[in-house]
Coordinates of C-alpha atoms in Angstrom, one line a residue:
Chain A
X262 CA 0.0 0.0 0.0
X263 CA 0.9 3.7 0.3
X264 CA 3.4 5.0 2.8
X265 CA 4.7 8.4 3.7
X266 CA 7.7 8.9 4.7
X267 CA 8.2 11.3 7.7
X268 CA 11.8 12.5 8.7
X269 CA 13.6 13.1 11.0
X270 CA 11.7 11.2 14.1
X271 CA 12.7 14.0 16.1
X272 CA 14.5 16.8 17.2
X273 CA 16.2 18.8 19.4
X274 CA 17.2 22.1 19.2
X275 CA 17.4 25.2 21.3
X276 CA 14.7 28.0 21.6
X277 CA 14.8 30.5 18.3
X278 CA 16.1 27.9 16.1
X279 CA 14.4 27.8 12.9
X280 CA 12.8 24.1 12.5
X281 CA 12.5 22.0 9.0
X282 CA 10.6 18.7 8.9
X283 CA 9.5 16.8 5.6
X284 CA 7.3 14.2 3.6
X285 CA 7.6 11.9 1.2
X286 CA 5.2 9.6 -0.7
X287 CA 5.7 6.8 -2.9
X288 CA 2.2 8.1 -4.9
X289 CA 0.9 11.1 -6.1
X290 CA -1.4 13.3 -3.7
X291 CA -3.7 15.5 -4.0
X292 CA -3.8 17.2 -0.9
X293 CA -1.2 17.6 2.0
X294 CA -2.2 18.2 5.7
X295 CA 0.0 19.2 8.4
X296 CA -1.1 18.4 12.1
X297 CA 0.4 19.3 15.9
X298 CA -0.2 16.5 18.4
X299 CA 0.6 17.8 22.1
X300 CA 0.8 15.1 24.9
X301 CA -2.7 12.9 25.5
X302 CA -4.5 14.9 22.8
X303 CA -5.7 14.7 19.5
X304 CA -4.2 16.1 16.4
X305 CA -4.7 19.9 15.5
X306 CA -4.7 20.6 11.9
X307 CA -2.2 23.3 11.1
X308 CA -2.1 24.0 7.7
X309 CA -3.9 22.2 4.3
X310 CA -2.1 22.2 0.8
X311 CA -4.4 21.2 -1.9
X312 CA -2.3 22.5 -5.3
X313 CA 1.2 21.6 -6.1
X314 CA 3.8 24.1 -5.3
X315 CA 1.2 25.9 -3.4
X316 CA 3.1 27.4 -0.3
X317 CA 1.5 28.3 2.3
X318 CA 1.6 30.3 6.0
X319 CA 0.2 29.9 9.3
X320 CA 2.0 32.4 11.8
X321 CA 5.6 31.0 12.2
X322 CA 5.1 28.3 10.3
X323 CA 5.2 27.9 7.0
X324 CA 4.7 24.6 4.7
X325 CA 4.6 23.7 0.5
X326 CA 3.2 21.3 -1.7
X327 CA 6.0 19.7 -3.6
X328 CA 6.3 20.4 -7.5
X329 CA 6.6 16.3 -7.9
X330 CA 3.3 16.1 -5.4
X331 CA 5.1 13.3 -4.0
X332 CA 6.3 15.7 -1.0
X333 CA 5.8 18.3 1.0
X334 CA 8.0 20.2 3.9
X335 CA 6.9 22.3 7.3
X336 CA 9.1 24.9 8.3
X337 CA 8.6 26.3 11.7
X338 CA 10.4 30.2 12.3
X339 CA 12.6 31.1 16.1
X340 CA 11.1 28.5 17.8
X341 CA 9.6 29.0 21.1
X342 CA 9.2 26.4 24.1
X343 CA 5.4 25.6 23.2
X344 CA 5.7 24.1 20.0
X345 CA 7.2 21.2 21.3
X346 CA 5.2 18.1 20.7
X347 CA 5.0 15.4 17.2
X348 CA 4.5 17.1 13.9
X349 CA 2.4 14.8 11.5
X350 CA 1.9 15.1 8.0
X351 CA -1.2 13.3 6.0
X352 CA -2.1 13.1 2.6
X353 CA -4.5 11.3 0.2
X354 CA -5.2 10.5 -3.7
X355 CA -8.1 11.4 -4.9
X356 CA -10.8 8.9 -3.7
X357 CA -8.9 7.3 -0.6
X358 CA -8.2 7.5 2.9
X359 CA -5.7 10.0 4.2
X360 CA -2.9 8.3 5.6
X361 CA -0.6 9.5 7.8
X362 CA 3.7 9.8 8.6
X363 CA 4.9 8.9 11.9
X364 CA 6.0 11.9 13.0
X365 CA 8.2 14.3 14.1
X366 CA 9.1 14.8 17.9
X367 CA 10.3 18.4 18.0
X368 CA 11.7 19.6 21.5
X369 CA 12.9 23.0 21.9
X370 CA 15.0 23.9 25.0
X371 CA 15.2 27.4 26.3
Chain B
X291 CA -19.2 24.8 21.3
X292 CA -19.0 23.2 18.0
X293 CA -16.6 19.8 18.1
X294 CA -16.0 16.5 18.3
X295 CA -15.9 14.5 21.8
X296 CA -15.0 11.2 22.7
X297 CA -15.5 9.4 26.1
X298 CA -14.3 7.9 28.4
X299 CA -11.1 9.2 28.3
X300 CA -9.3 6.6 30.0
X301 CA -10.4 3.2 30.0
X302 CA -9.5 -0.5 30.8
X303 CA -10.5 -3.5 29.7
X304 CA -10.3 -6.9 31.1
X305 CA -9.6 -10.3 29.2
X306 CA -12.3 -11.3 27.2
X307 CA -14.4 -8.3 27.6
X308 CA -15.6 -6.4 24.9
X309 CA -15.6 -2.2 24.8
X310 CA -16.9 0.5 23.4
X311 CA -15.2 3.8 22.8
X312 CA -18.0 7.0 22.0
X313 CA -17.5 9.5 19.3
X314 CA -20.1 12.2 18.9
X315 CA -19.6 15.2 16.7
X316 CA -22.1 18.3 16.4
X317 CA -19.8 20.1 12.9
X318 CA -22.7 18.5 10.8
X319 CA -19.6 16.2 9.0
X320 CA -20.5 14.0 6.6
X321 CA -17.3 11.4 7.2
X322 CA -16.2 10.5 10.7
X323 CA -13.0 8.0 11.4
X324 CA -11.6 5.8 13.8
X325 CA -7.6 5.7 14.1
X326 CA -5.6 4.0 16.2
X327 CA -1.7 5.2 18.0
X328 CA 0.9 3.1 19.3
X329 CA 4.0 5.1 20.9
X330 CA 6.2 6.2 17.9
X331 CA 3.9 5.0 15.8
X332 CA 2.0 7.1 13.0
X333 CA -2.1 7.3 12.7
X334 CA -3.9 3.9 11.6
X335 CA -7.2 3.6 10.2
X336 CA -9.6 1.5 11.4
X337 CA -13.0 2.1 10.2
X338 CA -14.3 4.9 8.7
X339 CA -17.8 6.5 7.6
X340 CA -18.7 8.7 5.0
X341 CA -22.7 8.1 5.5
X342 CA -25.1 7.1 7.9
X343 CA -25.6 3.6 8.0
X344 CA -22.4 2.9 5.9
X345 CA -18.9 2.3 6.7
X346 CA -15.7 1.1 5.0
X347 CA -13.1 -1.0 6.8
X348 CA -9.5 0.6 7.0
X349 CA -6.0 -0.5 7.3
X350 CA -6.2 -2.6 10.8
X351 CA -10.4 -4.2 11.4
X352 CA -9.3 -6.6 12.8
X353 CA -10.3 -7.4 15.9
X354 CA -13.2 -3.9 15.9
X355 CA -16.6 -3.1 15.1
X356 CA -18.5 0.1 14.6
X357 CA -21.8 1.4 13.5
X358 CA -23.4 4.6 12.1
X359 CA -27.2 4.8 13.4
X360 CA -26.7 8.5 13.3
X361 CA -24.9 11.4 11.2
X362 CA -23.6 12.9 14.4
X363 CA -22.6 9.5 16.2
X364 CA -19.5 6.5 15.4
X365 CA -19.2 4.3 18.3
X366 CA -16.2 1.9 18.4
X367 CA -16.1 -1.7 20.0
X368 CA -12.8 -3.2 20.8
X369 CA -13.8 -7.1 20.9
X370 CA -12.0 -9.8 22.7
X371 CA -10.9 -11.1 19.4
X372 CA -8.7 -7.7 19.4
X373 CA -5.5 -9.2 21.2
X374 CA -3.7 -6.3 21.7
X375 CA -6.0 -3.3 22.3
X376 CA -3.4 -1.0 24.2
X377 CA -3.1 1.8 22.5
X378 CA -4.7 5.5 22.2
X379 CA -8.0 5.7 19.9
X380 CA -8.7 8.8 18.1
X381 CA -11.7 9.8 16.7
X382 CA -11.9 12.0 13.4
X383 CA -14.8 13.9 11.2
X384 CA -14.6 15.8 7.9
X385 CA -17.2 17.5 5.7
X386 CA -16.8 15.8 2.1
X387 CA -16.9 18.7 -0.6
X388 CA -19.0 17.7 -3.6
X389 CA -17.2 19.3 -6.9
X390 CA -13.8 20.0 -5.0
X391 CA -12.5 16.7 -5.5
X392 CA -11.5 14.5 -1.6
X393 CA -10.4 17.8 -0.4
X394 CA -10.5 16.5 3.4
X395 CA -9.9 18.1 6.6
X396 CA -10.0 16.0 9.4
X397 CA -10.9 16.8 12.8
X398 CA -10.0 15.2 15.7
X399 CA -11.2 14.5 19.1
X400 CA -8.9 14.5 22.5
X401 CA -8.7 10.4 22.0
X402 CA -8.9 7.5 24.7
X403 CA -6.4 5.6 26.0
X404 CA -7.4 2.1 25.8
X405 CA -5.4 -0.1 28.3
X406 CA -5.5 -3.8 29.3
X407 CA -6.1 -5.2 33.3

């Protein structure tokens, strides 16, 4: 089946640090989400990419649909202490499920 | 407030026992989903719903059952035939845009945390 392929698995970095996480699929998508996951919770949708090479900005944070559509990247700007937590990104082709990387655990230390 | 709420929050399950996890949802979405979340682990579909009285298994059945009486309801059973129910269950709901293609948003609920006596 499809996989995504979500890297890194996590980080570490230091508070003001700019952040840069990314997605790969072995398919063509049609739409890329990106979610926040805090501790215990569900997912919170961040930002939703639905035309390649569309870029896009939420705040600090900043993501694109790749030109290939087999990829897509979140960048997160001078990192502050709450944005710790696991990045996700999601996609689907047209007709399917979304499914979903593993994640990204981002910790930011000030 | 308009969302999506699952209940209990915590809950345990003994051998053999079967459970159910709620999902209710008052956004007036058309789809709602059930994923499951082991540690380090992505999202996993289990079941999902794009109409009442419809649903479509996912990735991992196995082992569940749900239903869809109601538009605003998708209750989940863990059965005993699920051996390894641990894990941390969210709930999800989209609206399903006719003439814009599968452009999904999903919505999630605070999850439950499904553990084993």
């Amino acid at each position: 089946g499809q996989q995504l392929n979500q890297s890194p698995q996590s980080m570490f970095i230091q508070e003001g640090e700019d952040v840069s996480m990314n997605c790969t699929s072995s398919s063509i998508f049609n739409t890329w989400l990106w979610y926040k996951q805090d501790p215990g919770e569900g997912p919170v949708l961040l930002i939703a990419l639905y035309k390649a090479g569309e870029l896009t900005s939420n705040g600090r944070l900043t993501a694109q649909f790749g030109i290939t559509r087999k990829d897509s990247f979140l960048n997160i700007s001078a990192s502050i202490p709450s944005d710790v937590g696991i990045y996700f990104c999601a996609g689907n082709q047209a007709g399917t499920a979304l499914i979903f990387g593993k994640g990204t655990t981002l910790s930011v230390s000030s | 407030d308009g969302g999506i709420t699952q209940s209990p929050k915590y809950l345990f399950r003994k051998e053999g026992q079967n459970v159910t996890l709620s999902c209710e949802q008052n956004l007036n979405h058309d789809a709602m989903y059930w994923y499951r979340q082991d540690p380090g682990q992505g999202l996993r579909l289990i079941y999902y719903s794009q109409i009442v009285n419809d649903f479509q298994k996912g990735d991992i059945a196995e082992g569940y059952s749900v239903s869809r009486e109601k538009k605003e309801s998708f209750p989940l059973t863990v059965t005993s035939a699920q051996k390894n129910p641990t894990a941390f269950y969210l709930c999800a709901s989209s609206m399903l845009t006719p003439g814009q293609g599968r452009r999904e948003k999903l919505f999630f609920g605070s999850g439950t945390q499904l553990s084993v006596l």
